[in-house]
CSV table of C-alpha atoms in Angstrom, one decimal:
chain,number,residue,atom,x,y,z
G,1,MET,CA,-3.3,-22.8,-12.7
G,2,SER,CA,-4.8,-26.2,-12.1
G,3,ASP,CA,-2.7,-29.3,-12.5
G,4,GLY,CA,-5.0,-30.6,-15.2
G,5,ALA,CA,-4.4,-27.7,-17.5
G,6,THR,CA,-3.7,-28.5,-21.1
G,7,PRO,CA,-0.4,-27.4,-22.8
G,8,ALA,CA,-2.4,-24.8,-24.7
G,9,SER,CA,-3.9,-23.4,-21.5
G,10,LYS,CA,-0.5,-23.2,-19.9
G,11,ARG,CA,0.8,-21.3,-23.0
G,12,ARG,CA,-2.1,-18.8,-22.7
G,13,VAL,CA,-1.4,-18.3,-19.0
G,14,HIS,CA,2.3,-17.8,-19.7
G,15,THR,CA,1.6,-15.3,-22.4
G,16,ALA,CA,-0.9,-13.4,-20.3
G,17,HIS,CA,1.5,-13.3,-17.4
G,18,SER,CA,4.3,-12.1,-19.7
G,19,LEU,CA,2.2,-9.2,-21.0
G,20,THR,CA,1.0,-8.2,-17.6
G,21,ALA,CA,4.5,-8.4,-16.1
G,22,ALA,CA,5.8,-6.2,-18.9
G,23,ALA,CA,3.0,-3.7,-18.5
G,24,ARG,CA,3.4,-3.5,-14.8
G,25,ARG,CA,7.1,-3.0,-15.0
G,26,ARG,CA,6.8,-0.3,-17.6
G,27,THR,CA,4.0,1.4,-15.6
G,28,ALA,CA,6.1,1.4,-12.5
G,29,ASP,CA,9.1,2.8,-14.4
G,30,ASP,CA,7.5,5.3,-16.8
G,31,GLY,CA,3.7,5.6,-15.9
G,32,LEU,CA,0.9,4.6,-18.2
G,33,SER,CA,1.6,7.3,-20.7
G,34,GLY,CA,5.3,6.4,-20.9
G,35,PHE,CA,4.9,3.4,-23.1
G,36,THR,CA,2.8,2.0,-25.9
G,37,VAL,CA,1.0,-1.3,-26.5
G,38,ASP,CA,3.5,-2.0,-29.4
G,39,GLU,CA,6.4,-1.7,-27.0
G,40,ILE,CA,4.8,-4.2,-24.6
G,41,CYS,CA,4.3,-6.5,-27.6
G,42,ASP,CA,7.9,-6.2,-28.6
G,43,GLU,CA,9.1,-7.0,-25.1
G,44,ALA,CA,6.8,-10.0,-24.8
G,45,GLY,CA,7.6,-11.2,-28.4
G,46,ILE,CA,4.0,-11.2,-29.6
G,47,SER,CA,1.9,-9.3,-32.2
G,48,ARG,CA,-0.4,-6.4,-31.5
G,49,ARG,CA,-3.3,-8.5,-32.6
G,50,THR,CA,-2.4,-11.2,-30.1
G,51,PHE,CA,-2.2,-8.5,-27.3
G,52,PHE,CA,-5.8,-7.5,-28.0
G,53,ASN,CA,-6.9,-11.2,-28.0
G,54,TYR,CA,-5.8,-11.1,-24.3
G,55,PHE,CA,-6.5,-7.6,-23.1
G,56,ALA,CA,-9.0,-4.9,-24.1
G,57,SER,CA,-6.6,-2.1,-23.2
G,58,LYS,CA,-3.2,-1.2,-21.8
G,59,GLU,CA,-4.8,-0.6,-18.4
G,60,ASP,CA,-6.4,-4.0,-18.4
G,61,ALA,CA,-3.0,-5.6,-19.1
G,62,VAL,CA,-1.5,-3.8,-16.0
G,63,LEU,CA,-4.4,-5.0,-13.8
G,64,GLY,CA,-4.4,-8.5,-15.3
G,65,PHE,CA,-8.0,-8.4,-16.5
G,66,THR,CA,-7.6,-10.7,-19.5
G,67,THR,CA,-10.6,-11.9,-21.5
G,68,LEU,CA,-9.2,-15.4,-21.7
G,69,TRP,CA,-9.8,-16.7,-18.1
G,70,ASP,CA,-12.8,-19.1,-18.5
G,71,GLN,CA,-14.3,-19.6,-15.1
G,72,HIS,CA,-17.4,-21.4,-16.3
G,73,GLU,CA,-16.2,-24.8,-15.1
G,74,ILE,CA,-15.3,-23.8,-11.6
G,75,GLU,CA,-18.5,-21.8,-11.2
G,76,GLU,CA,-20.6,-24.6,-12.4
G,77,ARG,CA,-18.9,-26.9,-9.9
G,78,PHE,CA,-19.8,-24.4,-7.2
G,79,ILE,CA,-23.4,-24.1,-8.3
G,80,SER,CA,-23.8,-27.9,-8.5
G,81,GLY,CA,-23.0,-28.2,-4.8
G,82,GLY,CA,-26.2,-26.5,-3.8
G,83,GLU,CA,-29.7,-27.8,-3.2
G,84,PRO,CA,-31.9,-24.9,-4.3
G,85,GLU,CA,-35.1,-26.9,-3.7
G,86,GLU,CA,-34.3,-27.3,0.0
G,87,PRO,CA,-35.2,-24.6,2.5
G,88,GLY,CA,-32.4,-22.5,4.0
G,89,VAL,CA,-28.8,-22.7,2.8
G,90,SER,CA,-26.6,-25.7,2.3
G,91,ALA,CA,-24.1,-26.5,5.1
G,92,SER,CA,-21.2,-26.4,2.7
G,93,LEU,CA,-21.9,-23.0,1.2
G,94,LEU,CA,-19.3,-21.1,3.1
G,95,ASP,CA,-16.6,-23.7,2.4
G,96,ASP,CA,-17.6,-24.1,-1.3
G,97,TYR,CA,-17.6,-20.3,-1.9
G,98,ALA,CA,-14.2,-20.0,-0.3
G,99,ALA,CA,-12.9,-22.9,-2.4
G,100,LEU,CA,-14.2,-21.0,-5.5
G,101,GLN,CA,-12.2,-18.0,-4.6
G,102,VAL,CA,-9.1,-20.0,-4.1
G,103,ASP,CA,-9.7,-21.9,-7.4
G,104,ARG,CA,-9.9,-18.5,-9.2
G,105,TRP,CA,-6.6,-17.4,-7.7
G,106,THR,CA,-5.0,-20.8,-8.6
G,107,GLU,CA,-6.4,-20.7,-12.1
G,108,VAL,CA,-4.6,-17.4,-12.9
G,109,GLY,CA,-1.4,-18.6,-11.3
G,110,LEU,CA,-1.4,-15.9,-8.6
G,111,THR,CA,1.9,-15.5,-6.8
G,112,PRO,CA,3.3,-13.0,-4.3
G,113,GLU,CA,5.5,-11.6,-7.0
G,114,HIS,CA,2.5,-10.8,-9.3
G,115,VAL,CA,0.7,-9.0,-6.5
G,116,ALA,CA,3.8,-7.1,-5.5
G,117,ASP,CA,4.3,-5.9,-9.1
G,118,LEU,CA,0.6,-4.7,-9.2
G,119,VAL,CA,1.1,-2.7,-6.0
G,120,THR,CA,4.2,-1.1,-7.4
G,121,ALA,CA,2.3,-0.2,-10.6
G,122,THR,CA,-0.7,1.3,-8.8
G,123,ASP,CA,1.6,3.3,-6.5
G,124,ARG,CA,2.9,5.0,-9.7
G,125,GLU,CA,-0.6,5.3,-11.2
G,126,PRO,CA,-3.2,5.6,-8.5
G,127,ARG,CA,-6.0,6.1,-11.0
G,128,LEU,CA,-5.8,2.4,-11.8
G,129,LEU,CA,-7.2,1.8,-8.3
G,130,SER,CA,-10.7,3.1,-9.3
G,131,ARG,CA,-10.8,0.6,-12.2
G,132,LEU,CA,-9.6,-2.1,-9.8
G,133,PHE,CA,-12.3,-1.3,-7.2
G,134,GLU,CA,-15.0,-1.2,-9.9
G,135,HIS,CA,-13.9,-4.6,-11.0
G,136,VAL,CA,-14.1,-5.9,-7.4
G,137,ARG,CA,-17.6,-4.4,-7.0
G,138,THR,CA,-18.8,-5.9,-10.2
G,139,ARG,CA,-17.4,-9.3,-9.2
G,140,GLU,CA,-19.1,-9.1,-5.8
G,141,ARG,CA,-22.5,-8.4,-7.4
G,142,ALA,CA,-22.0,-11.3,-9.9
G,143,ASP,CA,-21.0,-13.6,-7.0
G,144,ILE,CA,-24.1,-12.7,-5.0
G,145,ASP,CA,-26.2,-13.7,-8.0
G,146,LEU,CA,-24.1,-16.9,-8.2
G,147,VAL,CA,-24.8,-17.8,-4.5
G,148,ARG,CA,-28.5,-17.0,-5.0
G,149,ALA,CA,-28.7,-19.3,-8.0
G,150,ARG,CA,-26.9,-22.1,-6.2
G,151,GLU,CA,-29.1,-21.9,-3.1
G,152,GLY,CA,-32.4,-20.9,-4.7
G,153,LEU,CA,-32.6,-17.6,-2.7
G,154,PRO,CA,-34.8,-14.7,-3.8
G,155,GLU,CA,-33.4,-11.5,-4.9
G,156,GLY,CA,-32.4,-9.2,-2.0
G,157,ASP,CA,-31.9,-12.2,0.4
G,158,LEU,CA,-29.1,-10.9,2.6
G,159,ARG,CA,-27.7,-14.4,3.2
G,160,ALA,CA,-26.2,-14.4,-0.3
G,161,ALA,CA,-24.5,-11.0,0.2
G,162,VAL,CA,-23.2,-11.9,3.6
G,163,VAL,CA,-21.5,-15.1,2.3
G,164,VAL,CA,-19.8,-13.2,-0.4
G,165,GLN,CA,-18.8,-10.3,1.8
G,166,LEU,CA,-17.6,-12.5,4.6
G,167,VAL,CA,-15.4,-14.7,2.4
G,168,SER,CA,-14.1,-11.6,0.6
G,169,ALA,CA,-13.1,-10.0,3.9
G,170,LEU,CA,-11.3,-13.3,4.8
G,171,ALA,CA,-9.7,-13.4,1.4
G,172,GLY,CA,-8.2,-10.0,1.8
G,173,ALA,CA,-6.6,-11.1,5.1
G,174,CYS,CA,-5.5,-14.4,3.5
G,175,MET,CA,-3.8,-12.4,0.7
G,176,GLY,CA,-1.9,-10.3,3.3
G,177,GLN,CA,-0.5,-13.4,4.9
G,178,PHE,CA,0.2,-15.1,1.6
G,179,LEU,CA,2.3,-12.1,0.5
G,180,GLU,CA,4.5,-12.2,3.7
G,181,PRO,CA,8.1,-13.0,2.6
G,182,ASP,CA,8.5,-15.9,5.1
G,183,ASN,CA,5.0,-17.4,4.4
G,184,PRO,CA,5.4,-21.1,3.6
G,185,ASP,CA,1.7,-21.9,3.1
G,186,PRO,CA,-0.5,-22.1,0.0
G,187,LEU,CA,-3.6,-19.9,-0.2
G,188,ASN,CA,-6.0,-22.8,0.4
G,189,THR,CA,-4.3,-23.6,3.8
G,190,ILE,CA,-4.4,-20.0,4.9
G,191,MET,CA,-8.1,-19.7,3.9
G,192,GLN,CA,-9.1,-22.9,5.7
G,193,ARG,CA,-7.5,-21.7,9.0
G,194,ARG,CA,-9.5,-18.5,8.8
G,195,LEU,CA,-12.7,-20.3,8.1
G,196,VAL,CA,-12.2,-22.5,11.1
G,197,ALA,CA,-11.7,-19.5,13.3
G,198,ALA,CA,-14.8,-17.8,11.8
G,199,ARG,CA,-16.9,-20.8,12.6
G,200,GLU,CA,-15.6,-20.9,16.2
G,201,VAL,CA,-16.6,-17.2,16.6
G,202,PHE,CA,-20.0,-17.7,15.2
G,203,ALA,CA,-20.6,-20.9,17.2
G,204,ALA,CA,-19.6,-19.2,20.4
G,205,THR,CA,-22.0,-16.4,19.7
G,206,LEU,CA,-24.9,-18.8,19.1
G,207,THR,CA,-24.2,-20.9,22.2
G,208,GLY,CA,-23.5,-18.0,24.5
G,209,GLY,CA,-19.8,-18.3,24.5
G,210,THR,CA,-17.1,-20.8,25.4
G,211,ARG,CA,-15.7,-19.2,28.5
């Protein structure tokens, strides 16, 4: 979560994390059918009504898909960096979209422990993966539209899709490194290294190589 978060925001993040951690722990131990929402609420010390203010279902709690993450501000910041009236795409597009991804991870307080707990839960309940993959596909489509809006690109312009798909691929590799037990680096540093390497590869291709 960002350093400028209010105390209320920090409390919401803490509550969401507590619910998700409890749901993942119970899923790993007992499976999805082995516990109830009420039991999760008792463990987290909240009411059933509060649970449904955060999550639409028990499955969403396990996956961490809370309704309370408001990404409007960081997405507006991303869109404001474009120049949709200018031809082509802005020079900072790749960096800015990568920063948006990192901001999202930071906003939800992503840690190696959170991801490890999710992996353990999905190992016990593989059917959760289909819901997770659908969420990823939905997010990808929404982000392609976000890039198009920022850059003033027409529907179907492959450049928007390539930016999203490229950064998403890099993000997956970044997450793998981030989760390594001896990793000392924050996600932003890991992402920047891979962006530099990607640029060097593309630049070498355009100029005929560096060897």
